[in-house]
Tab-separated table of C-alpha atoms in Angstrom:
chain	number	residue	atom	x	y	z
I	160	UNK	CA	17.564	9.296	2.195
I	161	UNK	CA	18.864	5.841	1.377
I	162	UNK	CA	16.726	3.082	2.777
I	163	UNK	CA	18.259	-0.381	2.666
I	164	UNK	CA	15.822	-1.911	5.144
I	165	UNK	CA	14.609	-4.355	2.491
I	166	UNK	CA	16.977	-6.629	0.560
I	167	UNK	CA	17.916	-5.132	-2.783
I	168	UNK	CA	16.272	-8.086	-4.579
I	169	UNK	CA	12.912	-7.726	-2.795
I	170	UNK	CA	10.114	-7.686	-5.354
I	171	UNK	CA	7.207	-5.263	-5.351
I	172	UNK	CA	9.015	-2.290	-3.847
I	173	UNK	CA	7.922	1.277	-4.398
I	174	UNK	CA	10.605	3.877	-3.731
I	175	UNK	CA	8.913	7.083	-2.663
I	176	UNK	CA	10.440	10.475	-3.521
I	177	UNK	CA	11.873	10.667	0.015
I	178	UNK	CA	13.748	7.411	-0.634
I	179	UNK	CA	11.575	5.376	1.710
I	180	UNK	CA	10.629	1.908	0.497
I	181	UNK	CA	7.227	0.231	0.745
I	182	UNK	CA	6.516	-3.268	-0.482
I	183	UNK	CA	3.226	-3.987	-2.199
I	184	UNK	CA	1.961	-7.498	-2.754
I	185	UNK	CA	-1.027	-9.707	-3.349
I	186	UNK	CA	-2.059	-11.852	-0.399
I	187	UNK	CA	-3.333	-14.641	-2.648
I	188	UNK	CA	0.170	-15.085	-4.083
I	189	UNK	CA	2.867	-17.157	-2.452
I	190	UNK	CA	4.707	-15.251	0.273
I	191	UNK	CA	7.824	-13.636	-1.222
I	192	UNK	CA	11.271	-14.857	-0.275
I	193	UNK	CA	13.522	-12.669	1.818
I	194	UNK	CA	12.897	-10.593	4.896
I	195	UNK	CA	9.469	-10.339	6.451
I	196	UNK	CA	7.826	-6.970	7.063
I	197	UNK	CA	7.804	-5.457	10.523
I	198	UNK	CA	4.518	-3.640	9.900
I	199	UNK	CA	1.802	-4.146	7.329
I	200	UNK	CA	-1.446	-2.554	6.254
I	201	UNK	CA	-3.933	-5.040	4.826
I	202	UNK	CA	-6.808	-3.908	2.647
I	203	UNK	CA	-9.509	-6.569	2.757
I	204	UNK	CA	-13.286	-6.872	2.868
I	205	UNK	CA	-12.976	-9.017	5.979
I	206	UNK	CA	-10.318	-9.262	8.634
I	207	UNK	CA	-7.337	-11.318	7.453
I	208	UNK	CA	-5.731	-14.109	9.446
I	209	UNK	CA	-3.137	-12.903	11.972
I	210	UNK	CA	0.398	-12.196	10.791
I	211	UNK	CA	3.716	-12.792	12.564
I	212	UNK	CA	4.297	-9.018	12.628
I	213	UNK	CA	2.373	-5.936	13.654
I	214	UNK	CA	-0.420	-5.059	11.278
I	215	UNK	CA	-3.500	-2.951	10.714
I	216	UNK	CA	-6.566	-4.001	8.800
I	217	UNK	CA	-8.477	-1.537	6.654
I	218	UNK	CA	-11.940	-2.755	5.661
I	219	UNK	CA	-11.966	-2.320	1.905
I	220	UNK	CA	-13.989	-4.426	-0.530
I	221	UNK	CA	-12.395	-5.423	-3.831
I	222	UNK	CA	-12.712	-2.744	-6.550
I	223	UNK	CA	-14.116	-0.179	-4.083
I	224	UNK	CA	-12.782	2.345	-1.579
I	225	UNK	CA	-11.964	2.145	2.143
I	226	UNK	CA	-15.114	1.709	4.223
I	227	UNK	CA	-13.859	4.172	6.849
I	228	UNK	CA	-12.103	6.912	4.927
I	229	UNK	CA	-11.424	9.017	8.051
I	230	UNK	CA	-9.249	6.335	9.648
I	231	UNK	CA	-7.458	5.528	6.377
I	232	UNK	CA	-5.257	8.653	6.288
I	233	UNK	CA	-3.895	8.193	9.846
I	234	UNK	CA	-3.082	4.561	9.000
I	235	UNK	CA	-1.074	5.690	5.967
I	236	UNK	CA	0.652	8.402	8.012
I	237	UNK	CA	1.773	5.726	10.474
I	238	UNK	CA	3.006	3.467	7.668
I	239	UNK	CA	4.921	6.345	6.077
I	240	UNK	CA	6.528	7.268	9.393
I	241	UNK	CA	7.505	3.686	10.137
I	242	UNK	CA	8.922	3.189	6.630
I	243	UNK	CA	11.870	5.366	7.645
I	244	UNK	CA	13.227	2.698	9.992
I	245	UNK	CA	11.183	-0.482	9.439
I	246	UNK	CA	10.219	-2.875	6.641
I	247	UNK	CA	6.606	-2.044	5.775
I	248	UNK	CA	4.138	-3.376	3.260
I	249	UNK	CA	0.680	-2.739	1.863
I	250	UNK	CA	-1.311	-5.667	0.518
I	251	UNK	CA	-4.712	-6.684	-0.790
I	252	UNK	CA	-5.790	-9.878	-2.524
I	253	UNK	CA	-4.217	-9.168	-5.914
I	254	UNK	CA	-1.753	-6.405	-5.053
I	255	UNK	CA	-2.887	-3.913	-7.704
I	256	UNK	CA	-6.214	-2.087	-7.229
I	257	UNK	CA	-6.523	-1.432	-3.513
I	258	UNK	CA	-2.769	-1.713	-2.966
I	259	UNK	CA	-2.038	0.644	-5.869
I	260	UNK	CA	-4.642	3.108	-4.634
I	261	UNK	CA	-3.168	3.088	-1.114
I	262	UNK	CA	0.377	3.442	-2.495
I	263	UNK	CA	-0.779	6.384	-4.624
I	264	UNK	CA	-2.233	8.052	-1.522
I	265	UNK	CA	1.036	7.334	0.274
I	266	UNK	CA	2.915	9.034	-2.581
I	267	UNK	CA	0.688	12.099	-2.071
I	268	UNK	CA	1.661	12.150	1.610
I	269	UNK	CA	5.314	11.921	0.538
I	270	UNK	CA	5.056	14.975	-1.707
I	271	UNK	CA	3.810	13.857	-5.125
I	272	UNK	CA	0.987	16.110	-6.389
I	273	UNK	CA	-2.328	14.241	-6.107
I	274	UNK	CA	-3.008	14.513	-9.842
I	275	UNK	CA	0.371	12.836	-10.599
I	276	UNK	CA	0.379	10.140	-7.902
I	277	UNK	CA	-1.328	7.349	-9.863
I	278	UNK	CA	1.082	7.801	-12.767
I	279	UNK	CA	4.019	7.767	-10.339
I	280	UNK	CA	2.888	4.475	-8.804
I	281	UNK	CA	2.160	2.929	-12.197
I	282	UNK	CA	5.663	3.854	-13.374
I	283	UNK	CA	7.469	2.817	-10.194
I	284	UNK	CA	5.423	-0.091	-8.809
I	285	UNK	CA	3.029	-1.646	-11.354
I	286	UNK	CA	1.338	-0.444	-14.512
I	287	UNK	CA	-1.779	-2.277	-13.223
I	288	UNK	CA	-2.002	-0.130	-10.069
I	289	UNK	CA	-5.373	1.551	-9.381
I	290	UNK	CA	-8.084	-0.373	-11.193
I	291	UNK	CA	-11.221	1.758	-11.215
I	292	UNK	CA	-12.115	5.354	-12.081
I	293	UNK	CA	-13.408	5.963	-8.526
I	294	UNK	CA	-10.121	4.707	-7.048
I	295	UNK	CA	-8.246	7.167	-9.271
I	296	UNK	CA	-10.639	9.978	-8.284
I	297	UNK	CA	-10.140	9.060	-4.601
I	298	UNK	CA	-6.374	9.557	-5.025
I	299	UNK	CA	-6.754	12.916	-6.796
I	300	UNK	CA	-8.872	14.167	-3.878
I	301	UNK	CA	-6.689	12.646	-1.150
I	302	UNK	CA	-4.774	14.964	1.184
């Protein structure tokens, strides 16, 4: 599957094994140039300000795990589905710990074995992805 929904120069893209693209970014950084997402999942301790596109908020404190783990998987399933035809992104404050953890879980949903997902995201998105041992353990147990 070739997905050219994002511009080829868009920064922060993770190409999943299926070919789908997901942008990761840090919300505290300046908004990237280029096309805006059509759907985003935002991983924050408190609800972020509204966006100009459809979004879902996942309550998730910095350096921890999602507060409601049962609703997290369906949110990622929706993002994965939408990534086939829409520009989607995952973001937290810095764009590495929570974002990397969520992208690793997304890679599991896309077919990467759970014990290899963090390495996949670190190689294909950012070497800083997934910041804590419990985030890594969360990914290895995610299904």
